[in-house]
mmCIF file of C-alpha atoms in Angstrom:
data_model
loop_
_atom_site.group_PDB
_atom_site.id
_atom_site.type_symbol
_atom_site.label_atom_id
_atom_site.label_comp_id
_atom_site.label_asym_id
_atom_site.label_seq_id
_atom_site.Cartn_x
_atom_site.Cartn_y
_atom_site.Cartn_z
ATOM 1 C CA UNK X 1 -25.657 -14.630 0.485
ATOM 2 C CA UNK X 2 -28.725 -14.146 -1.755
ATOM 3 C CA UNK X 3 -28.809 -10.149 -1.609
ATOM 4 C CA UNK X 4 -25.035 -9.781 -2.873
ATOM 5 C CA UNK X 5 -25.716 -12.591 -5.374
ATOM 6 C CA UNK X 6 -28.760 -10.873 -6.620
ATOM 7 C CA UNK X 7 -26.879 -7.541 -7.059
ATOM 8 C CA UNK X 8 -23.773 -9.138 -8.811
ATOM 9 C CA UNK X 9 -26.143 -11.296 -10.972
ATOM 10 C CA UNK X 10 -28.146 -8.259 -11.912
ATOM 11 C CA UNK X 11 -25.061 -6.189 -12.957
ATOM 12 C CA UNK X 12 -23.703 -9.313 -14.600
ATOM 13 C CA UNK X 13 -26.911 -9.682 -16.561
ATOM 14 C CA UNK X 14 -26.534 -6.023 -17.858
ATOM 15 C CA UNK X 15 -22.936 -7.042 -18.838
ATOM 16 C CA UNK X 16 -24.141 -10.192 -20.699
ATOM 17 C CA UNK X 17 -27.001 -7.985 -22.352
ATOM 18 C CA UNK X 18 -24.198 -5.613 -23.742
ATOM 19 C CA UNK X 19 -22.208 -8.602 -24.585
ATOM 20 C CA UNK X 20 -25.023 -10.178 -26.743
ATOM 21 C CA UNK X 21 -25.298 -6.948 -28.348
ATOM 22 C CA UNK X 22 -21.583 -6.728 -29.292
ATOM 23 C CA UNK X 23 -21.404 -10.217 -30.253
ATOM 24 C CA UNK X 24 -24.683 -9.840 -32.530
ATOM 25 C CA UNK X 25 -22.796 -6.857 -34.284
ATOM 26 C CA UNK X 26 -19.414 -8.947 -34.690
ATOM 27 C CA UNK X 27 -21.281 -12.084 -35.837
ATOM 28 C CA UNK X 28 -23.300 -10.222 -38.386
ATOM 29 C CA UNK X 29 -20.130 -8.433 -39.613
ATOM 30 C CA UNK X 30 -18.445 -11.781 -39.920
ATOM 31 C CA UNK X 31 -21.263 -13.394 -41.701
ATOM 32 C CA UNK X 32 -21.572 -10.386 -44.129
ATOM 33 C CA UNK X 33 -17.730 -9.848 -44.859
ATOM 34 C CA UNK X 34 -16.217 -13.133 -43.965
ATOM 35 C CA UNK X 35 -18.777 -15.975 -44.726
ATOM 36 C CA UNK X 36 -18.869 -19.439 -43.605
ATOM 37 C CA UNK X 37 -15.395 -20.474 -44.868
ATOM 38 C CA UNK X 38 -13.745 -17.513 -43.344
ATOM 39 C CA UNK X 39 -15.603 -18.006 -39.990
ATOM 40 C CA UNK X 40 -14.054 -21.391 -39.961
ATOM 41 C CA UNK X 41 -10.503 -20.067 -40.100
ATOM 42 C CA UNK X 42 -11.557 -17.549 -37.360
ATOM 43 C CA UNK X 43 -12.779 -20.603 -35.128
ATOM 44 C CA UNK X 44 -9.591 -22.386 -35.637
ATOM 45 C CA UNK X 45 -7.507 -19.461 -34.834
ATOM 46 C CA UNK X 46 -9.342 -18.511 -31.672
ATOM 47 C CA UNK X 47 -8.994 -22.260 -30.558
ATOM 48 C CA UNK X 48 -5.305 -22.046 -31.028
ATOM 49 C CA UNK X 49 -5.176 -18.836 -29.053
ATOM 50 C CA UNK X 50 -7.000 -20.541 -26.305
ATOM 51 C CA UNK X 51 -4.305 -23.310 -26.377
ATOM 52 C CA UNK X 52 -1.399 -20.677 -26.164
ATOM 53 C CA UNK X 53 -2.998 -18.725 -23.602
ATOM 54 C CA UNK X 54 -3.729 -21.596 -21.209
ATOM 55 C CA UNK X 55 -0.265 -23.136 -21.632
ATOM 56 C CA UNK X 56 1.424 -19.836 -20.920
ATOM 57 C CA UNK X 57 -0.744 -19.135 -17.822
ATOM 58 C CA UNK X 58 -0.015 -22.378 -16.256
ATOM 59 C CA UNK X 59 -3.352 -22.289 -14.295
ATOM 60 C CA UNK X 60 -2.067 -19.250 -12.441
ATOM 61 C CA UNK X 61 -5.127 -17.326 -13.020
ATOM 62 C CA UNK X 62 -7.142 -19.610 -10.404
ATOM 63 C CA UNK X 63 -4.127 -19.347 -7.983
ATOM 64 C CA UNK X 64 -3.985 -15.530 -8.253
ATOM 65 C CA UNK X 65 -7.758 -15.178 -7.287
ATOM 66 C CA UNK X 66 -7.267 -17.765 -4.291
ATOM 67 C CA UNK X 67 -4.031 -16.082 -3.076
ATOM 68 C CA UNK X 68 -4.970 -12.404 -3.478
ATOM 69 C CA UNK X 69 -8.319 -13.099 -1.879
ATOM 70 C CA UNK X 70 -6.331 -14.814 1.185
ATOM 71 C CA UNK X 71 -3.370 -12.070 1.394
ATOM 72 C CA UNK X 72 -5.145 -8.876 0.352
ATOM 73 C CA UNK X 73 -4.624 -7.460 3.857
ATOM 74 C CA UNK X 74 -1.027 -8.707 4.177
ATOM 75 C CA UNK X 75 0.935 -6.434 1.904
ATOM 76 C CA UNK X 76 4.304 -8.193 2.356
ATOM 77 C CA UNK X 77 2.585 -11.591 1.256
ATOM 78 C CA UNK X 78 0.735 -10.071 -1.529
ATOM 79 C CA UNK X 79 3.747 -8.525 -2.966
ATOM 80 C CA UNK X 80 5.637 -11.914 -2.817
ATOM 81 C CA UNK X 81 2.646 -13.727 -4.582
ATOM 82 C CA UNK X 82 2.012 -11.296 -7.305
ATOM 83 C CA UNK X 83 5.881 -10.868 -7.854
ATOM 84 C CA UNK X 84 6.179 -14.584 -8.298
ATOM 85 C CA UNK X 85 3.227 -14.923 -10.483
ATOM 86 C CA UNK X 86 4.260 -11.952 -12.450
ATOM 87 C CA UNK X 87 8.020 -13.305 -13.383
ATOM 88 C CA UNK X 88 6.582 -16.851 -14.015
ATOM 89 C CA UNK X 89 4.215 -15.431 -16.543
ATOM 90 C CA UNK X 90 6.648 -13.143 -18.137
ATOM 91 C CA UNK X 91 8.973 -15.864 -18.535
ATOM 92 C CA UNK X 92 6.282 -18.332 -20.105
ATOM 93 C CA UNK X 93 4.957 -15.790 -22.382
ATOM 94 C CA UNK X 94 8.392 -14.721 -23.836
ATOM 95 C CA UNK X 95 9.111 -18.566 -24.445
ATOM 96 C CA UNK X 96 5.757 -18.769 -26.310
ATOM 97 C CA UNK X 97 6.593 -15.744 -28.256
ATOM 98 C CA UNK X 98 9.982 -17.464 -29.380
ATOM 99 C CA UNK X 99 8.170 -20.589 -30.289
ATOM 100 C CA UNK X 100 5.632 -18.517 -32.373
ATOM 101 C CA UNK X 101 8.472 -16.868 -34.383
ATOM 102 C CA UNK X 102 10.349 -20.205 -34.957
ATOM 103 C CA UNK X 103 7.255 -21.985 -36.014
ATOM 104 C CA UNK X 104 5.075 -19.511 -37.931
ATOM 105 C CA UNK X 105 5.054 -21.292 -41.267
ATOM 106 C CA UNK X 106 4.253 -24.650 -39.852
ATOM 107 C CA UNK X 107 1.560 -23.262 -37.559
ATOM 108 C CA UNK X 108 -0.051 -21.381 -40.519
ATOM 109 C CA UNK X 109 -0.354 -24.681 -42.468
ATOM 110 C CA UNK X 110 -1.733 -26.474 -39.549
ATOM 111 C CA UNK X 111 -4.300 -24.105 -38.503
ATOM 112 C CA UNK X 112 -5.240 -22.636 -41.878
ATOM 113 C CA UNK X 113 -5.799 -25.658 -43.877
ATOM 114 C CA UNK X 114 -2.360 -26.050 -45.437
ATOM 115 C CA UNK X 115 -1.857 -22.316 -46.164
ATOM 116 C CA UNK X 116 1.166 -20.400 -45.437
ATOM 117 C CA UNK X 117 -0.130 -16.996 -46.365
ATOM 118 C CA UNK X 118 -1.163 -16.173 -42.665
ATOM 119 C CA UNK X 119 2.380 -16.821 -41.218
ATOM 120 C CA UNK X 120 2.677 -13.054 -40.500
ATOM 121 C CA UNK X 121 -0.340 -13.467 -37.948
ATOM 122 C CA UNK X 122 1.985 -15.779 -35.635
ATOM 123 C CA UNK X 123 4.780 -13.070 -35.746
ATOM 124 C CA UNK X 124 2.036 -10.369 -34.718
ATOM 125 C CA UNK X 125 1.093 -12.545 -31.800
ATOM 126 C CA UNK X 126 4.542 -13.100 -30.801
ATOM 127 C CA UNK X 127 5.065 -9.355 -30.408
ATOM 128 C CA UNK X 128 1.977 -8.659 -28.193
ATOM 129 C CA UNK X 129 1.807 -11.898 -26.579
ATOM 130 C CA UNK X 130 3.140 -10.911 -23.071
ATOM 131 C CA UNK X 131 0.302 -8.198 -22.918
ATOM 132 C CA UNK X 132 -2.069 -10.903 -23.995
ATOM 133 C CA UNK X 133 -1.133 -13.140 -20.826
ATOM 134 C CA UNK X 134 -1.051 -10.227 -18.560
ATOM 135 C CA UNK X 135 -4.449 -9.028 -19.334
ATOM 136 C CA UNK X 136 -5.732 -12.393 -17.787
ATOM 137 C CA UNK X 137 -3.376 -11.980 -14.684
ATOM 138 C CA UNK X 138 -4.595 -8.171 -14.250
ATOM 139 C CA UNK X 139 -8.292 -9.273 -14.145
ATOM 140 C CA UNK X 140 -7.695 -12.142 -11.904
ATOM 141 C CA UNK X 141 -6.110 -9.822 -9.514
ATOM 142 C CA UNK X 142 -9.093 -7.467 -9.347
ATOM 143 C CA UNK X 143 -11.196 -10.576 -9.030
ATOM 144 C CA UNK X 144 -9.196 -11.816 -6.101
ATOM 145 C CA UNK X 145 -9.800 -8.541 -4.202
ATOM 146 C CA UNK X 146 -13.469 -9.679 -4.549
ATOM 147 C CA UNK X 147 -14.272 -6.234 -6.266
ATOM 148 C CA UNK X 148 -16.975 -7.936 -8.414
ATOM 149 C CA UNK X 149 -18.342 -4.666 -9.933
ATOM 150 C CA UNK X 150 -14.977 -3.588 -11.174
ATOM 151 C CA UNK X 151 -14.467 -6.779 -12.801
ATOM 152 C CA UNK X 152 -17.641 -6.464 -14.653
ATOM 153 C CA UNK X 153 -16.809 -2.911 -15.598
ATOM 154 C CA UNK X 154 -13.531 -3.847 -16.942
ATOM 155 C CA UNK X 155 -15.164 -6.411 -19.203
ATOM 156 C CA UNK X 156 -17.889 -4.075 -20.246
ATOM 157 C CA UNK X 157 -15.395 -1.151 -21.309
ATOM 158 C CA UNK X 158 -12.778 -3.534 -22.786
ATOM 159 C CA UNK X 159 -15.527 -5.288 -24.732
ATOM 160 C CA UNK X 160 -16.847 -1.919 -26.126
ATOM 161 C CA UNK X 161 -13.535 -0.929 -27.505
ATOM 162 C CA UNK X 162 -12.828 -4.349 -28.862
ATOM 163 C CA UNK X 163 -16.191 -4.246 -30.767
ATOM 164 C CA UNK X 164 -15.158 -0.867 -32.398
ATOM 165 C CA UNK X 165 -11.785 -2.194 -33.279
ATOM 166 C CA UNK X 166 -13.025 -5.644 -34.684
ATOM 167 C CA UNK X 167 -15.904 -4.210 -36.812
ATOM 168 C CA UNK X 168 -13.563 -1.689 -38.347
ATOM 169 C CA UNK X 169 -10.977 -4.372 -39.311
ATOM 170 C CA UNK X 170 -13.428 -6.975 -40.362
ATOM 171 C CA UNK X 171 -15.106 -4.392 -42.880
ATOM 172 C CA UNK X 172 -11.838 -3.125 -44.156
ATOM 173 C CA UNK X 173 -9.810 -6.259 -44.092
ATOM 174 C CA UNK X 174 -12.260 -9.227 -44.274
ATOM 175 C CA UNK X 175 -10.745 -12.461 -42.852
ATOM 176 C CA UNK X 176 -7.341 -11.066 -42.114
ATOM 177 C CA UNK X 177 -8.984 -8.309 -40.125
ATOM 178 C CA UNK X 178 -11.115 -10.780 -38.162
ATOM 179 C CA UNK X 179 -8.045 -12.573 -37.232
ATOM 180 C CA UNK X 180 -6.132 -9.209 -36.191
ATOM 181 C CA UNK X 181 -9.045 -8.437 -33.998
ATOM 182 C CA UNK X 182 -8.712 -11.803 -31.883
ATOM 183 C CA UNK X 183 -5.064 -10.966 -31.076
ATOM 184 C CA UNK X 184 -5.386 -7.444 -30.058
ATOM 185 C CA UNK X 185 -8.930 -7.568 -28.249
ATOM 186 C CA UNK X 186 -7.302 -8.945 -24.922
ATOM 187 C CA UNK X 187 -4.973 -6.193 -24.842
ATOM 188 C CA UNK X 188 -7.658 -3.770 -24.242
ATOM 189 C CA UNK X 189 -8.561 -5.782 -20.993
ATOM 190 C CA UNK X 190 -4.832 -5.200 -19.791
ATOM 191 C CA UNK X 191 -4.933 -1.524 -19.909
ATOM 192 C CA UNK X 192 -8.539 -1.143 -18.661
ATOM 193 C CA UNK X 193 -7.427 -3.310 -15.739
ATOM 194 C CA UNK X 194 -4.342 -1.387 -14.857
ATOM 195 C CA UNK X 195 -6.677 1.618 -14.299
ATOM 196 C CA UNK X 196 -8.593 -0.350 -11.668
ATOM 197 C CA UNK X 197 -5.439 -1.935 -10.131
ATOM 198 C CA UNK X 198 -3.495 1.290 -9.516
ATOM 199 C CA UNK X 199 -4.982 1.716 -6.041
ATOM 200 C CA UNK X 200 -3.965 -1.597 -4.874
ATOM 201 C CA UNK X 201 -0.647 -2.361 -6.385
ATOM 202 C CA UNK X 202 2.202 -0.930 -8.400
ATOM 203 C CA UNK X 203 2.969 -2.916 -11.442
ATOM 204 C CA UNK X 204 6.640 -2.745 -11.095
ATOM 205 C CA UNK X 205 6.420 -4.518 -8.010
ATOM 206 C CA UNK X 206 4.837 -7.364 -9.968
ATOM 207 C CA UNK X 207 8.024 -7.940 -11.831
ATOM 208 C CA UNK X 208 10.211 -7.430 -8.878
ATOM 209 C CA UNK X 209 12.987 -10.023 -8.319
ATOM 210 C CA UNK X 210 13.305 -9.187 -4.842
ATOM 211 C CA UNK X 211 9.834 -10.357 -3.909
ATOM 212 C CA UNK X 212 10.144 -13.655 -5.998
ATOM 213 C CA UNK X 213 9.427 -16.539 -3.563
ATOM 214 C CA UNK X 214 10.216 -20.131 -4.597
ATOM 215 C CA UNK X 215 7.857 -21.325 -1.857
ATOM 216 C CA UNK X 216 4.984 -19.839 -3.844
ATOM 217 C CA UNK X 217 6.120 -21.807 -6.852
ATOM 218 C CA UNK X 218 5.885 -25.140 -4.969
ATOM 219 C CA UNK X 219 2.332 -24.304 -4.080
ATOM 220 C CA UNK X 220 1.457 -23.822 -7.599
ATOM 221 C CA UNK X 221 2.256 -27.328 -8.790
ATOM 222 C CA UNK X 222 -1.350 -28.717 -8.390
ATOM 223 C CA UNK X 223 -2.823 -25.715 -10.262
ATOM 224 C CA UNK X 224 -0.199 -26.202 -13.112
ATOM 225 C CA UNK X 225 -1.281 -29.894 -13.538
ATOM 226 C CA UNK X 226 -4.925 -28.844 -13.460
ATOM 227 C CA UNK X 227 -4.252 -26.106 -16.075
ATOM 228 C CA UNK X 228 -2.272 -28.320 -18.251
ATOM 229 C CA UNK X 229 -5.098 -31.089 -18.442
ATOM 230 C CA UNK X 230 -8.106 -28.761 -18.569
ATOM 231 C CA UNK X 231 -6.634 -25.671 -20.442
ATOM 232 C CA UNK X 232 -3.969 -26.948 -22.541
ATOM 233 C CA UNK X 233 -5.011 -30.367 -23.367
ATOM 234 C CA UNK X 234 -8.723 -29.485 -23.454
ATOM 235 C CA UNK X 235 -7.953 -26.707 -25.820
ATOM 236 C CA UNK X 236 -5.921 -28.886 -27.854
ATOM 237 C CA UNK X 237 -8.839 -31.404 -28.190
ATOM 238 C CA UNK X 238 -11.178 -28.680 -29.137
ATOM 239 C CA UNK X 239 -8.778 -27.557 -31.822
ATOM 240 C CA UNK X 240 -8.326 -30.951 -33.153
ATOM 241 C CA UNK X 241 -12.182 -31.455 -33.188
ATOM 242 C CA UNK X 242 -12.428 -28.445 -35.463
ATOM 243 C CA UNK X 243 -9.750 -29.439 -37.836
ATOM 244 C CA UNK X 244 -11.502 -32.900 -38.070
ATOM 245 C CA UNK X 245 -14.768 -31.039 -38.973
ATOM 246 C CA UNK X 246 -12.902 -29.381 -41.851
ATOM 247 C CA UNK X 247 -11.218 -32.692 -43.172
ATOM 248 C CA UNK X 248 -14.426 -34.777 -42.812
ATOM 249 C CA UNK X 249 -17.275 -32.433 -43.584
ATOM 250 C CA UNK X 250 -15.765 -29.370 -45.308
ATOM 251 C CA UNK X 251 -14.828 -25.902 -44.622
ATOM 252 C CA UNK X 252 -18.204 -24.524 -44.884
ATOM 253 C CA UNK X 253 -19.653 -26.913 -42.145
ATOM 254 C CA UNK X 254 -16.997 -25.827 -39.961
ATOM 255 C CA UNK X 255 -17.950 -22.225 -40.453
ATOM 256 C CA UNK X 256 -21.608 -23.097 -39.681
ATOM 257 C CA UNK X 257 -20.249 -24.946 -36.513
ATOM 258 C CA UNK X 258 -18.203 -22.043 -35.486
ATOM 259 C CA UNK X 259 -21.121 -19.697 -35.771
ATOM 260 C CA UNK X 260 -23.148 -21.948 -33.456
ATOM 261 C CA UNK X 261 -20.322 -21.935 -30.792
ATOM 262 C CA UNK X 262 -20.177 -18.239 -31.047
ATOM 263 C CA UNK X 263 -23.998 -18.231 -30.168
ATOM 264 C CA UNK X 264 -23.262 -20.679 -27.361
ATOM 265 C CA UNK X 265 -20.323 -18.744 -25.909
ATOM 266 C CA UNK X 266 -22.643 -15.586 -25.547
ATOM 267 C CA UNK X 267 -25.046 -17.271 -23.075
ATOM 268 C CA UNK X 268 -22.478 -19.471 -21.405
ATOM 269 C CA UNK X 269 -20.620 -16.254 -20.654
ATOM 270 C CA UNK X 270 -23.438 -15.598 -18.141
ATOM 271 C CA UNK X 271 -22.654 -18.806 -16.331
ATOM 272 C CA UNK X 272 -18.839 -18.658 -16.447
ATOM 273 C CA UNK X 273 -18.508 -15.046 -15.588
ATOM 274 C CA UNK X 274 -20.879 -15.271 -12.504
ATOM 275 C CA UNK X 275 -19.034 -18.550 -11.658
ATOM 276 C CA UNK X 276 -15.554 -16.665 -11.821
ATOM 277 C CA UNK X 277 -16.645 -13.431 -10.232
ATOM 278 C CA UNK X 278 -18.837 -14.903 -7.461
ATOM 279 C CA UNK X 279 -18.692 -18.391 -6.770
ATOM 280 C CA UNK X 280 -15.241 -19.485 -7.320
ATOM 281 C CA UNK X 281 -13.734 -16.838 -4.674
ATOM 282 C CA UNK X 282 -16.571 -18.047 -2.389
ATOM 283 C CA UNK X 283 -15.513 -21.766 -2.640
ATOM 284 C CA UNK X 284 -11.877 -20.918 -2.542
ATOM 285 C CA UNK X 285 -12.308 -19.381 0.978
ATOM 286 C CA UNK X 286 -10.664 -21.528 3.620
ATOM 287 C CA UNK X 287 -13.776 -22.098 5.750
ATOM 288 C CA UNK X 288 -16.387 -21.887 2.965
ATOM 289 C CA UNK X 289 -19.737 -23.788 3.294
ATOM 290 C CA UNK X 290 -19.367 -25.818 0.104
ATOM 291 C CA UNK X 291 -22.800 -27.453 0.240
ATOM 292 C CA UNK X 292 -24.669 -24.281 0.631
ATOM 293 C CA UNK X 293 -22.767 -22.521 -2.223
ATOM 294 C CA UNK X 294 -23.429 -25.583 -4.615
ATOM 295 C CA UNK X 295 -26.989 -25.664 -3.866
ATOM 296 C CA UNK X 296 -27.364 -21.927 -4.199
ATOM 297 C CA UNK X 297 -25.872 -22.119 -7.670
ATOM 298 C CA UNK X 298 -28.270 -25.144 -8.619
ATOM 299 C CA UNK X 299 -31.311 -23.307 -7.220
ATOM 300 C CA UNK X 300 -30.698 -19.676 -8.595
ATOM 301 C CA UNK X 301 -28.543 -20.056 -11.653
ATOM 302 C CA UNK X 302 -29.526 -22.990 -13.511
ATOM 303 C CA UNK X 303 -33.257 -22.740 -13.648
ATOM 304 C CA UNK X 304 -32.740 -19.135 -15.182
ATOM 305 C CA UNK X 305 -30.203 -20.398 -17.414
ATOM 306 C CA UNK X 306 -32.158 -23.428 -18.620
ATOM 307 C CA UNK X 307 -35.350 -21.143 -19.339
ATOM 308 C CA UNK X 308 -33.341 -18.952 -21.315
ATOM 309 C CA UNK X 309 -32.056 -21.862 -23.449
ATOM 310 C CA UNK X 310 -35.594 -22.796 -23.941
ATOM 311 C CA UNK X 311 -36.764 -19.663 -25.387
ATOM 312 C CA UNK X 312 -33.429 -19.660 -27.721
ATOM 313 C CA UNK X 313 -34.475 -22.957 -28.778
ATOM 314 C CA UNK X 314 -37.921 -21.668 -29.993
ATOM 315 C CA UNK X 315 -36.500 -18.619 -31.532
ATOM 316 C CA UNK X 316 -33.602 -20.310 -33.178
ATOM 317 C CA UNK X 317 -34.642 -19.836 -36.828
ATOM 318 C CA UNK X 318 -35.150 -15.908 -36.128
ATOM 319 C CA UNK X 319 -31.741 -15.948 -34.269
ATOM 320 C CA UNK X 320 -30.007 -17.334 -37.302
ATOM 321 C CA UNK X 321 -31.599 -14.879 -39.743
ATOM 322 C CA UNK X 322 -30.710 -11.931 -37.573
ATOM 323 C CA UNK X 323 -27.226 -13.060 -36.482
ATOM 324 C CA UNK X 324 -26.018 -14.459 -39.848
ATOM 325 C CA UNK X 325 -26.985 -14.793 -43.302
ATOM 326 C CA UNK X 326 -28.854 -17.530 -45.488
ATOM 327 C CA UNK X 327 -25.451 -19.370 -45.813
ATOM 328 C CA UNK X 328 -26.048 -20.494 -42.213
ATOM 329 C CA UNK X 329 -29.569 -21.904 -42.489
ATOM 330 C CA UNK X 330 -28.518 -25.630 -41.763
ATOM 331 C CA UNK X 331 -27.424 -24.560 -38.375
ATOM 332 C CA UNK X 332 -30.876 -24.671 -37.148
ATOM 333 C CA UNK X 333 -30.838 -28.584 -37.027
ATOM 334 C CA UNK X 334 -27.848 -28.449 -34.490
ATOM 335 C CA UNK X 335 -29.551 -26.400 -31.830
ATOM 336 C CA UNK X 336 -31.335 -29.072 -29.761
ATOM 337 C CA UNK X 337 -28.313 -31.187 -28.812
ATOM 338 C CA UNK X 338 -25.929 -28.207 -28.525
ATOM 339 C CA UNK X 339 -28.557 -26.487 -25.931
ATOM 340 C CA UNK X 340 -28.965 -29.719 -24.051
ATOM 341 C CA UNK X 341 -25.189 -30.123 -23.805
ATOM 342 C CA UNK X 342 -24.852 -26.544 -22.660
ATOM 343 C CA UNK X 343 -27.517 -27.008 -19.704
ATOM 344 C CA UNK X 344 -25.402 -29.948 -18.687
ATOM 345 C CA UNK X 345 -22.101 -28.255 -18.982
ATOM 346 C CA UNK X 346 -23.393 -25.409 -16.886
ATOM 347 C CA UNK X 347 -24.805 -27.613 -14.335
ATOM 348 C CA UNK X 348 -21.508 -29.597 -14.082
ATOM 349 C CA UNK X 349 -19.584 -26.284 -13.908
ATOM 350 C CA UNK X 350 -20.022 -25.789 -10.238
ATOM 351 C CA UNK X 351 -18.706 -29.443 -9.381
ATOM 352 C CA UNK X 352 -15.616 -28.746 -11.629
ATOM 353 C CA UNK X 353 -15.040 -25.486 -9.940
ATOM 354 C CA UNK X 354 -15.468 -26.970 -6.591
ATOM 355 C CA UNK X 355 -12.626 -29.546 -7.408
ATOM 356 C CA UNK X 356 -10.360 -26.654 -8.430
ATOM 357 C CA UNK X 357 -11.273 -24.519 -5.330
ATOM 358 C CA UNK X 358 -10.636 -27.434 -2.937
ATOM 359 C CA UNK X 359 -7.293 -28.561 -4.999
ATOM 360 C CA UNK X 360 -8.661 -32.000 -5.413
ATOM 361 C CA UNK X 361 -6.030 -32.461 -8.100
ATOM 362 C CA UNK X 362 -6.089 -36.087 -8.621
ATOM 363 C CA UNK X 363 -10.076 -36.199 -9.015
ATOM 364 C CA UNK X 364 -10.026 -33.375 -11.336
ATOM 365 C CA UNK X 365 -7.351 -34.705 -13.569
ATOM 366 C CA UNK X 366 -8.978 -38.137 -13.940
ATOM 367 C CA UNK X 367 -12.416 -36.802 -14.625
ATOM 368 C CA UNK X 368 -11.066 -34.285 -17.130
ATOM 369 C CA UNK X 369 -8.953 -36.881 -19.022
ATOM 370 C CA UNK X 370 -12.078 -39.131 -19.148
ATOM 371 C CA UNK X 371 -14.377 -36.361 -20.345
ATOM 372 C CA UNK X 372 -11.831 -35.303 -23.011
ATOM 373 C CA UNK X 373 -11.162 -38.666 -24.302
ATOM 374 C CA UNK X 374 -15.013 -39.264 -24.502
ATOM 375 C CA UNK X 375 -15.642 -36.013 -26.292
ATOM 376 C CA UNK X 376 -12.701 -36.678 -28.777
ATOM 377 C CA UNK X 377 -13.427 -40.150 -29.548
ATOM 378 C CA UNK X 378 -17.185 -39.799 -29.739
ATOM 379 C CA UNK X 379 -16.898 -36.663 -31.847
ATOM 380 C CA UNK X 380 -14.680 -38.318 -34.352
ATOM 381 C CA UNK X 381 -16.885 -41.469 -34.682
ATOM 382 C CA UNK X 382 -20.091 -39.436 -34.884
ATOM 383 C CA UNK X 383 -18.755 -37.146 -37.542
ATOM 384 C CA UNK X 384 -17.773 -40.072 -39.692
ATOM 385 C CA UNK X 385 -21.273 -41.753 -38.851
ATOM 386 C CA UNK X 386 -23.698 -38.770 -39.370
ATOM 387 C CA UNK X 387 -21.875 -35.730 -40.309
ATOM 388 C CA UNK X 388 -21.702 -32.344 -38.690
ATOM 389 C CA UNK X 389 -24.934 -33.115 -36.565
ATOM 390 C CA UNK X 390 -22.930 -35.893 -34.607
ATOM 391 C CA UNK X 391 -20.659 -33.268 -33.215
ATOM 392 C CA UNK X 392 -23.275 -31.709 -31.005
ATOM 393 C CA UNK X 393 -24.727 -35.191 -30.000
ATOM 394 C CA UNK X 394 -21.157 -36.395 -28.771
ATOM 395 C CA UNK X 395 -20.986 -32.869 -27.083
ATOM 396 C CA UNK X 396 -24.218 -33.600 -25.144
ATOM 397 C CA UNK X 397 -23.274 -37.095 -24.384
ATOM 398 C CA UNK X 398 -19.780 -36.176 -22.898
ATOM 399 C CA UNK X 399 -21.402 -33.638 -20.514
ATOM 400 C CA UNK X 400 -24.014 -36.072 -19.420
ATOM 401 C CA UNK X 401 -21.346 -38.685 -18.356
ATOM 402 C CA UNK X 402 -19.039 -35.869 -16.757
ATOM 403 C CA UNK X 403 -22.005 -34.730 -14.784
ATOM 404 C CA UNK X 404 -23.038 -38.093 -13.633
ATOM 405 C CA UNK X 405 -19.543 -38.989 -12.439
ATOM 406 C CA UNK X 406 -19.159 -35.756 -10.424
ATOM 407 C CA UNK X 407 -22.455 -36.156 -8.801
ATOM 408 C CA UNK X 408 -21.606 -39.576 -7.758
ATOM 409 C CA UNK X 409 -18.358 -38.379 -6.313
ATOM 410 C CA UNK X 410 -19.884 -35.552 -4.348
ATOM 411 C CA UNK X 411 -22.812 -37.528 -3.160
ATOM 412 C CA UNK X 412 -21.949 -37.656 0.356
ATOM 413 C CA UNK X 413 -20.953 -34.111 0.735
ATOM 414 C CA UNK X 414 -24.254 -32.948 -0.752
ATOM 415 C CA UNK X 415 -26.404 -34.978 1.759
#
């Protein structure tokens, strides 16, 4: 297991390095041409897009990886699974598009601090949203075939295209350009993924009514439940926290918080991508040795990740200067608790993934609801008590509780 993991981790590290470079350029462009206030809008809009995507995907992305991995050598069952998933996703994405068209003005007020001038953004999402959803579907199919290198290549190529697109629009159209780039970036993933999928499947089969199977739909119920709790409710809670930051501490603090979350997302991408590409498919296999996989993750990934975060902490002042502008200097005081929370989150990720892979739905839902409740109420309380610094302390506290609960639950399996 160590040799393939080392190869995938090495290639993934190159991907993350490029992602960091791309992220640096994008963040600098946002800081210079959009500012803290505009970045707050970008953060809220990105959180809203996550809610939409998770709601429309219905947890299918995890099921796609699992069933494609199981049926990749059985063409008939594979066609049945992909067609069922494809038709469900097309239906849900069209429904979301209609919702966006009908609610554009209302959504603009809610997301953009009582402003209706961004209503046209929601009409734009409605037009391209099916492609937005199928971008995740396509890369999940490639991942299900366990073509780890191709998954990383897709991410690198699409990220490079999205970078050029984003910087161009941010430079010429400021905040509106940044919002437009968020809408169209996933579409590049869709088209690049199609190039790698053409040797495995024909896309017209994915939308074939002939292969639609209600038995597959029944098996999706647990994935849908887990997605609704973790993806939809979780994304909604994060969006609500962002709007609370604006209401309680002001738009500029919300922009500074968004800048910190952008930094966090860059290095957390290393853990989440290696989890999705390598560890989740392994855990999802019928006869996988969960204990060995979990300890392999804890021994190889977490020490490396924690060391990297320690370096980031000591270089935080210079990172802010390079990535952003003087407007974001107060971000420095937020780093300690954010980094502690990120280490705890990365450590707990393997246990949460194990719950999904083994379809332990009840435990997953209970632990997610508890952690999301703790996160929201502690964030709201700490924001009122000590301001923006309280949000990162609440974040670290939430993942400490979450990790302890999961370790206690799995204690017998890990002995």
